[in-house]
Amino acid sequence: MADLKIGVLSCSGEECLGGTISRLATRKMLEELRPGQTVTLCLPLYLAGGEEERFFAKAFPVITVDGCSKCCAKRATEKYSGKVSDIVDVSEILGNDVALDKTVSTKDMTSQHMEMVDKVAKVICEKFDKIAENK
Ligand code: SF4
């Protein structure tokens, strides 16, 4: 179990707050919540990449983290690699008003924004642990 790795793949939404929160919550998984067990790729590399990147979702269970209901990360992963193990949609957790709000530069994030990141990261973590338990 300790050497199990799970992919967490965030959308690259630069246009709205949901995308920023997706990326920061994914980073939190990688650096703080499940370091060493979380693996990731940025979505543009995944889309532009070759065999090695496309192999990602075949090699690891993947949770996609999307900023809004368009679910770009999920759709791209399923198009190129196959079914994802679970999904997180920020708009379902924080509501459309927040997810589709105008983006905030990471340097201007407030403590309220960081609480939103924590809330999304907690949901990713729960899904992560559920997948790990069933492996
Ligand atoms: S899922 Fe939504 S926020 Fe993310 S890249 Fe797609 S349109 Fe943008």
mmCIF file with all atom_site columns, C-alpha atoms and ligand atoms in Angstrom:
data_model
loop_
_atom_site.group_PDB
_atom_site.id
_atom_site.type_symbol
_atom_site.label_atom_id
_atom_site.label_alt_id
_atom_site.label_comp_id
_atom_site.label_asym_id
_atom_site.label_entity_id
_atom_site.label_seq_id
_atom_site.pdbx_PDB_ins_code
_atom_site.Cartn_x
_atom_site.Cartn_y
_atom_site.Cartn_z
_atom_site.occupancy
_atom_site.B_iso_or_equiv
_atom_site.pdbx_formal_charge
_atom_site.auth_seq_id
_atom_site.auth_comp_id
_atom_site.auth_asym_id
_atom_site.auth_atom_id
_atom_site.pdbx_PDB_model_num
ATOM   1   C  CA  . MET A 1 1   ? 0.000   0.000  0.000   1.00 0.00 ? 1   MET A CA  1
ATOM   2   C  CA  . ALA A 1 2   ? 2.813   2.423  0.906   1.00 0.00 ? 2   ALA A CA  1
ATOM   3   C  CA  . ASP A 1 3   ? 4.252   2.216  -2.577  1.00 0.00 ? 3   ASP A CA  1
ATOM   4   C  CA  . LEU A 1 4   ? 0.894   2.652  -4.276  1.00 0.00 ? 4   LEU A CA  1
ATOM   5   C  CA  . LYS A 1 5   ? 0.864   5.711  -6.483  1.00 0.00 ? 5   LYS A CA  1
ATOM   6   C  CA  . ILE A 1 6   ? -2.261  7.496  -7.577  1.00 0.00 ? 6   ILE A CA  1
ATOM   7   C  CA  . GLY A 1 7   ? -2.403  10.101 -10.324 1.00 0.00 ? 7   GLY A CA  1
ATOM   8   C  CA  . VAL A 1 8   ? -4.078  13.414 -9.596  1.00 0.00 ? 8   VAL A CA  1
ATOM   9   C  CA  . LEU A 1 9   ? -4.542  15.394 -12.776 1.00 0.00 ? 9   LEU A CA  1
ATOM   10  C  CA  . SER A 1 10  ? -5.833  18.951 -12.640 1.00 0.00 ? 10  SER A CA  1
ATOM   11  C  CA  . CYS A 1 11  ? -7.389  20.959 -15.447 1.00 0.00 ? 11  CYS A CA  1
ATOM   12  C  CA  . SER A 1 12  ? -5.340  23.909 -16.577 1.00 0.00 ? 12  SER A CA  1
ATOM   13  C  CA  . GLY A 1 13  ? -8.107  26.511 -16.256 1.00 0.00 ? 13  GLY A CA  1
ATOM   14  C  CA  . GLU A 1 14  ? -6.482  29.901 -16.179 1.00 0.00 ? 14  GLU A CA  1
ATOM   15  C  CA  . GLU A 1 15  ? -9.683  31.768 -16.882 1.00 0.00 ? 15  GLU A CA  1
ATOM   16  C  CA  . CYS A 1 16  ? -11.623 31.196 -13.723 1.00 0.00 ? 16  CYS A CA  1
ATOM   17  C  CA  . LEU A 1 17  ? -11.159 30.712 -10.015 1.00 0.00 ? 17  LEU A CA  1
ATOM   18  C  CA  . GLY A 1 18  ? -12.184 27.047 -10.150 1.00 0.00 ? 18  GLY A CA  1
ATOM   19  C  CA  . GLY A 1 19  ? -9.181  26.235 -12.335 1.00 0.00 ? 19  GLY A CA  1
ATOM   20  C  CA  . THR A 1 20  ? -6.780  27.998 -9.970  1.00 0.00 ? 20  THR A CA  1
ATOM   21  C  CA  . ILE A 1 21  ? -8.274  26.151 -7.004  1.00 0.00 ? 21  ILE A CA  1
ATOM   22  C  CA  . SER A 1 22  ? -7.982  22.824 -8.871  1.00 0.00 ? 22  SER A CA  1
ATOM   23  C  CA  . ARG A 1 23  ? -4.306  23.377 -9.485  1.00 0.00 ? 23  ARG A CA  1
ATOM   24  C  CA  . LEU A 1 24  ? -3.523  24.492 -5.942  1.00 0.00 ? 24  LEU A CA  1
ATOM   25  C  CA  . ALA A 1 25  ? -5.487  21.623 -4.380  1.00 0.00 ? 25  ALA A CA  1
ATOM   26  C  CA  . THR A 1 26  ? -3.613  19.162 -6.607  1.00 0.00 ? 26  THR A CA  1
ATOM   27  C  CA  . ARG A 1 27  ? -0.324  20.713 -5.543  1.00 0.00 ? 27  ARG A CA  1
ATOM   28  C  CA  . LYS A 1 28  ? -1.333  20.360 -1.909  1.00 0.00 ? 28  LYS A CA  1
ATOM   29  C  CA  . MET A 1 29  ? -1.891  16.625 -2.432  1.00 0.00 ? 29  MET A CA  1
ATOM   30  C  CA  . LEU A 1 30  ? 1.544   16.352 -3.997  1.00 0.00 ? 30  LEU A CA  1
ATOM   31  C  CA  . GLU A 1 31  ? 3.432   18.387 -1.430  1.00 0.00 ? 31  GLU A CA  1
ATOM   32  C  CA  . GLU A 1 32  ? 1.544   18.086 1.844   1.00 0.00 ? 32  GLU A CA  1
ATOM   33  C  CA  . LEU A 1 33  ? -1.292  15.598 2.032   1.00 0.00 ? 33  LEU A CA  1
ATOM   34  C  CA  . ARG A 1 34  ? -0.071  12.494 0.199   1.00 0.00 ? 34  ARG A CA  1
ATOM   35  C  CA  . PRO A 1 35  ? 3.522   13.230 -0.841  1.00 0.00 ? 35  PRO A CA  1
ATOM   36  C  CA  . GLY A 1 36  ? 5.308   10.279 -2.364  1.00 0.00 ? 36  GLY A CA  1
ATOM   37  C  CA  . GLN A 1 37  ? 2.012   8.618  -3.231  1.00 0.00 ? 37  GLN A CA  1
ATOM   38  C  CA  . THR A 1 38  ? 0.610   11.297 -5.503  1.00 0.00 ? 38  THR A CA  1
ATOM   39  C  CA  . VAL A 1 39  ? 1.855   11.591 -9.040  1.00 0.00 ? 39  VAL A CA  1
ATOM   40  C  CA  . THR A 1 40  ? 0.789   14.219 -11.498 1.00 0.00 ? 40  THR A CA  1
ATOM   41  C  CA  . LEU A 1 41  ? 1.294   15.716 -14.917 1.00 0.00 ? 41  LEU A CA  1
ATOM   42  C  CA  . CYS A 1 42  ? 0.171   19.094 -16.133 1.00 0.00 ? 42  CYS A CA  1
ATOM   43  C  CA  . LEU A 1 43  ? -2.726  18.820 -18.543 1.00 0.00 ? 43  LEU A CA  1
ATOM   44  C  CA  . PRO A 1 44  ? -1.014  20.649 -21.452 1.00 0.00 ? 44  PRO A CA  1
ATOM   45  C  CA  . LEU A 1 45  ? 1.893   18.207 -21.292 1.00 0.00 ? 45  LEU A CA  1
ATOM   46  C  CA  . TYR A 1 46  ? -0.539  15.348 -21.160 1.00 0.00 ? 46  TYR A CA  1
ATOM   47  C  CA  . LEU A 1 47  ? -2.316  16.647 -24.246 1.00 0.00 ? 47  LEU A CA  1
ATOM   48  C  CA  . ALA A 1 48  ? 0.859   17.481 -26.138 1.00 0.00 ? 48  ALA A CA  1
ATOM   49  C  CA  . GLY A 1 49  ? 2.762   14.434 -24.975 1.00 0.00 ? 49  GLY A CA  1
ATOM   50  C  CA  . GLY A 1 50  ? 3.500   11.150 -26.569 1.00 0.00 ? 50  GLY A CA  1
ATOM   51  C  CA  . GLU A 1 51  ? 3.345   7.573  -25.434 1.00 0.00 ? 51  GLU A CA  1
ATOM   52  C  CA  . GLU A 1 52  ? 4.965   8.186  -22.066 1.00 0.00 ? 52  GLU A CA  1
ATOM   53  C  CA  . GLU A 1 53  ? 2.420   10.806 -20.999 1.00 0.00 ? 53  GLU A CA  1
ATOM   54  C  CA  . ARG A 1 54  ? -0.491  8.861  -22.390 1.00 0.00 ? 54  ARG A CA  1
ATOM   55  C  CA  . PHE A 1 55  ? 0.693   5.832  -20.470 1.00 0.00 ? 55  PHE A CA  1
ATOM   56  C  CA  . PHE A 1 56  ? 0.110   7.795  -17.260 1.00 0.00 ? 56  PHE A CA  1
ATOM   57  C  CA  . ALA A 1 57  ? -3.559  6.925  -16.816 1.00 0.00 ? 57  ALA A CA  1
ATOM   58  C  CA  . LYS A 1 58  ? -2.957  3.349  -17.858 1.00 0.00 ? 58  LYS A CA  1
ATOM   59  C  CA  . ALA A 1 59  ? -0.211  2.956  -15.284 1.00 0.00 ? 59  ALA A CA  1
ATOM   60  C  CA  . PHE A 1 60  ? -1.928  4.627  -12.337 1.00 0.00 ? 60  PHE A CA  1
ATOM   61  C  CA  . PRO A 1 61  ? -5.465  4.993  -11.027 1.00 0.00 ? 61  PRO A CA  1
ATOM   62  C  CA  . VAL A 1 62  ? -6.293  8.633  -11.822 1.00 0.00 ? 62  VAL A CA  1
ATOM   63  C  CA  . ILE A 1 63  ? -8.451  11.215 -10.099 1.00 0.00 ? 63  ILE A CA  1
ATOM   64  C  CA  . THR A 1 64  ? -9.131  14.209 -12.304 1.00 0.00 ? 64  THR A CA  1
ATOM   65  C  CA  . VAL A 1 65  ? -9.697  17.602 -10.681 1.00 0.00 ? 65  VAL A CA  1
ATOM   66  C  CA  . ASP A 1 66  ? -11.671 20.058 -12.766 1.00 0.00 ? 66  ASP A CA  1
ATOM   67  C  CA  . GLY A 1 67  ? -12.526 23.662 -12.104 1.00 0.00 ? 67  GLY A CA  1
ATOM   68  C  CA  . CYS A 1 68  ? -15.986 23.509 -13.640 1.00 0.00 ? 68  CYS A CA  1
ATOM   69  C  CA  . SER A 1 69  ? -18.532 21.130 -15.074 1.00 0.00 ? 69  SER A CA  1
ATOM   70  C  CA  . LYS A 1 70  ? -16.865 21.154 -18.505 1.00 0.00 ? 70  LYS A CA  1
ATOM   71  C  CA  . CYS A 1 71  ? -14.495 18.623 -16.928 1.00 0.00 ? 71  CYS A CA  1
ATOM   72  C  CA  . CYS A 1 72  ? -11.632 19.156 -19.396 1.00 0.00 ? 72  CYS A CA  1
ATOM   73  C  CA  . ALA A 1 73  ? -9.143  17.020 -17.461 1.00 0.00 ? 73  ALA A CA  1
ATOM   74  C  CA  . LYS A 1 74  ? -11.572 14.130 -17.203 1.00 0.00 ? 74  LYS A CA  1
ATOM   75  C  CA  . ARG A 1 75  ? -12.556 14.312 -20.872 1.00 0.00 ? 75  ARG A CA  1
ATOM   76  C  CA  . ALA A 1 76  ? -8.942  14.541 -22.062 1.00 0.00 ? 76  ALA A CA  1
ATOM   77  C  CA  . THR A 1 77  ? -7.831  11.646 -19.865 1.00 0.00 ? 77  THR A CA  1
ATOM   78  C  CA  . GLU A 1 78  ? -10.686 9.419  -20.939 1.00 0.00 ? 78  GLU A CA  1
ATOM   79  C  CA  . LYS A 1 79  ? -10.153 10.304 -24.581 1.00 0.00 ? 79  LYS A CA  1
ATOM   80  C  CA  . TYR A 1 80  ? -6.481  9.343  -24.567 1.00 0.00 ? 80  TYR A CA  1
ATOM   81  C  CA  . SER A 1 81  ? -5.999  6.828  -21.806 1.00 0.00 ? 81  SER A CA  1
ATOM   82  C  CA  . GLY A 1 82  ? -9.231  5.258  -20.649 1.00 0.00 ? 82  GLY A CA  1
ATOM   83  C  CA  . LYS A 1 83  ? -11.573 5.571  -17.748 1.00 0.00 ? 83  LYS A CA  1
ATOM   84  C  CA  . VAL A 1 84  ? -10.562 7.582  -14.695 1.00 0.00 ? 84  VAL A CA  1
ATOM   85  C  CA  . SER A 1 85  ? -11.018 6.144  -11.202 1.00 0.00 ? 85  SER A CA  1
ATOM   86  C  CA  . ASP A 1 86  ? -12.785 9.169  -9.768  1.00 0.00 ? 86  ASP A CA  1
ATOM   87  C  CA  . ILE A 1 87  ? -13.432 12.820 -10.457 1.00 0.00 ? 87  ILE A CA  1
ATOM   88  C  CA  . VAL A 1 88  ? -13.532 16.051 -8.484  1.00 0.00 ? 88  VAL A CA  1
ATOM   89  C  CA  . ASP A 1 89  ? -15.470 19.002 -9.872  1.00 0.00 ? 89  ASP A CA  1
ATOM   90  C  CA  . VAL A 1 90  ? -14.764 22.220 -7.962  1.00 0.00 ? 90  VAL A CA  1
ATOM   91  C  CA  . SER A 1 91  ? -18.117 23.692 -9.008  1.00 0.00 ? 91  SER A CA  1
ATOM   92  C  CA  . GLU A 1 92  ? -19.919 20.838 -7.256  1.00 0.00 ? 92  GLU A CA  1
ATOM   93  C  CA  . ILE A 1 93  ? -18.034 21.520 -4.033  1.00 0.00 ? 93  ILE A CA  1
ATOM   94  C  CA  . LEU A 1 94  ? -17.934 25.312 -3.996  1.00 0.00 ? 94  LEU A CA  1
ATOM   95  C  CA  . GLY A 1 95  ? -20.791 26.181 -6.333  1.00 0.00 ? 95  GLY A CA  1
ATOM   96  C  CA  . ASN A 1 96  ? -20.778 27.689 -9.806  1.00 0.00 ? 96  ASN A CA  1
ATOM   97  C  CA  . ASP A 1 97  ? -20.558 31.271 -8.576  1.00 0.00 ? 97  ASP A CA  1
ATOM   98  C  CA  . VAL A 1 98  ? -17.191 30.595 -6.997  1.00 0.00 ? 98  VAL A CA  1
ATOM   99  C  CA  . ALA A 1 99  ? -15.888 28.205 -9.643  1.00 0.00 ? 99  ALA A CA  1
ATOM   100 C  CA  . LEU A 1 100 ? -16.711 30.528 -12.525 1.00 0.00 ? 100 LEU A CA  1
ATOM   101 C  CA  . ASP A 1 101 ? -15.630 33.718 -10.748 1.00 0.00 ? 101 ASP A CA  1
ATOM   102 C  CA  . LYS A 1 102 ? -12.762 35.633 -12.284 1.00 0.00 ? 102 LYS A CA  1
ATOM   103 C  CA  . THR A 1 103 ? -9.398  34.139 -11.633 1.00 0.00 ? 103 THR A CA  1
ATOM   104 C  CA  . VAL A 1 104 ? -7.084  35.428 -8.919  1.00 0.00 ? 104 VAL A CA  1
ATOM   105 C  CA  . SER A 1 105 ? -3.349  35.407 -9.234  1.00 0.00 ? 105 SER A CA  1
ATOM   106 C  CA  . THR A 1 106 ? -1.803  33.001 -6.724  1.00 0.00 ? 106 THR A CA  1
ATOM   107 C  CA  . LYS A 1 107 ? 0.023   35.889 -5.072  1.00 0.00 ? 107 LYS A CA  1
ATOM   108 C  CA  . ASP A 1 108 ? -3.315  37.612 -4.427  1.00 0.00 ? 108 ASP A CA  1
ATOM   109 C  CA  . MET A 1 109 ? -5.054  34.620 -2.899  1.00 0.00 ? 109 MET A CA  1
ATOM   110 C  CA  . THR A 1 110 ? -6.762  35.468 0.383   1.00 0.00 ? 110 THR A CA  1
ATOM   111 C  CA  . SER A 1 111 ? -7.203  33.246 3.426   1.00 0.00 ? 111 SER A CA  1
ATOM   112 C  CA  . GLN A 1 112 ? -10.756 32.654 2.210   1.00 0.00 ? 112 GLN A CA  1
ATOM   113 C  CA  . HIS A 1 113 ? -9.401  31.364 -1.104  1.00 0.00 ? 113 HIS A CA  1
ATOM   114 C  CA  . MET A 1 114 ? -6.975  29.124 0.744   1.00 0.00 ? 114 MET A CA  1
ATOM   115 C  CA  . GLU A 1 115 ? -9.852  27.683 2.764   1.00 0.00 ? 115 GLU A CA  1
ATOM   116 C  CA  . MET A 1 116 ? -11.541 26.817 -0.528  1.00 0.00 ? 116 MET A CA  1
ATOM   117 C  CA  . VAL A 1 117 ? -8.349  25.079 -1.685  1.00 0.00 ? 117 VAL A CA  1
ATOM   118 C  CA  . ASP A 1 118 ? -8.284  23.123 1.580   1.00 0.00 ? 118 ASP A CA  1
ATOM   119 C  CA  . LYS A 1 119 ? -11.902 22.095 1.165   1.00 0.00 ? 119 LYS A CA  1
ATOM   120 C  CA  . VAL A 1 120 ? -11.284 20.776 -2.359  1.00 0.00 ? 120 VAL A CA  1
ATOM   121 C  CA  . ALA A 1 121 ? -8.033  19.093 -1.310  1.00 0.00 ? 121 ALA A CA  1
ATOM   122 C  CA  . LYS A 1 122 ? -9.940  17.324 1.477   1.00 0.00 ? 122 LYS A CA  1
ATOM   123 C  CA  . VAL A 1 123 ? -12.382 15.875 -1.061  1.00 0.00 ? 123 VAL A CA  1
ATOM   124 C  CA  . ILE A 1 124 ? -9.492  14.745 -3.296  1.00 0.00 ? 124 ILE A CA  1
ATOM   125 C  CA  . CYS A 1 125 ? -7.882  13.150 -0.257  1.00 0.00 ? 125 CYS A CA  1
ATOM   126 C  CA  . GLU A 1 126 ? -11.029 11.217 0.661   1.00 0.00 ? 126 GLU A CA  1
ATOM   127 C  CA  . LYS A 1 127 ? -11.320 9.859  -2.868  1.00 0.00 ? 127 LYS A CA  1
ATOM   128 C  CA  . PHE A 1 128 ? -7.611  9.085  -2.911  1.00 0.00 ? 128 PHE A CA  1
ATOM   129 C  CA  . ASP A 1 129 ? -7.828  7.071  0.305   1.00 0.00 ? 129 ASP A CA  1
ATOM   130 C  CA  . LYS A 1 130 ? -10.875 5.202  -0.916  1.00 0.00 ? 130 LYS A CA  1
ATOM   131 C  CA  . ILE A 1 131 ? -9.028  4.096  -4.049  1.00 0.00 ? 131 ILE A CA  1
ATOM   132 C  CA  . ALA A 1 132 ? -5.987  3.140  -1.973  1.00 0.00 ? 132 ALA A CA  1
ATOM   133 C  CA  . GLU A 1 133 ? -8.132  1.072  0.403   1.00 0.00 ? 133 GLU A CA  1
ATOM   134 C  CA  . ASN A 1 134 ? -9.610  -0.901 -2.443  1.00 0.00 ? 134 ASN A CA  1
ATOM   135 C  CA  . LYS A 1 135 ? -6.262  -1.726 -4.046  1.00 0.00 ? 135 LYS A CA  1
HETATM 136 S  S1  . SF4 B 2 .   ? -12.707 22.310 -16.567 1.00 0.00 ? 1   SF4 B S1  1
HETATM 137 FE FE1 . SF4 B 2 .   ? -13.510 24.414 -16.594 1.00 0.00 ? 1   SF4 B FE1 1
HETATM 138 S  S2  . SF4 B 2 .   ? -11.971 25.600 -15.454 1.00 0.00 ? 1   SF4 B S2  1
HETATM 139 FE FE2 . SF4 B 2 .   ? -10.988 23.681 -16.060 1.00 0.00 ? 1   SF4 B FE2 1
HETATM 140 S  S3  . SF4 B 2 .   ? -9.965  24.120 -18.028 1.00 0.00 ? 1   SF4 B S3  1
HETATM 141 FE FE3 . SF4 B 2 .   ? -11.999 23.279 -18.475 1.00 0.00 ? 1   SF4 B FE3 1
HETATM 142 S  S4  . SF4 B 2 .   ? -13.300 25.105 -18.756 1.00 0.00 ? 1   SF4 B S4  1
HETATM 143 FE FE4 . SF4 B 2 .   ? -11.452 25.772 -17.644 1.00 0.00 ? 1   SF4 B FE4 1
#
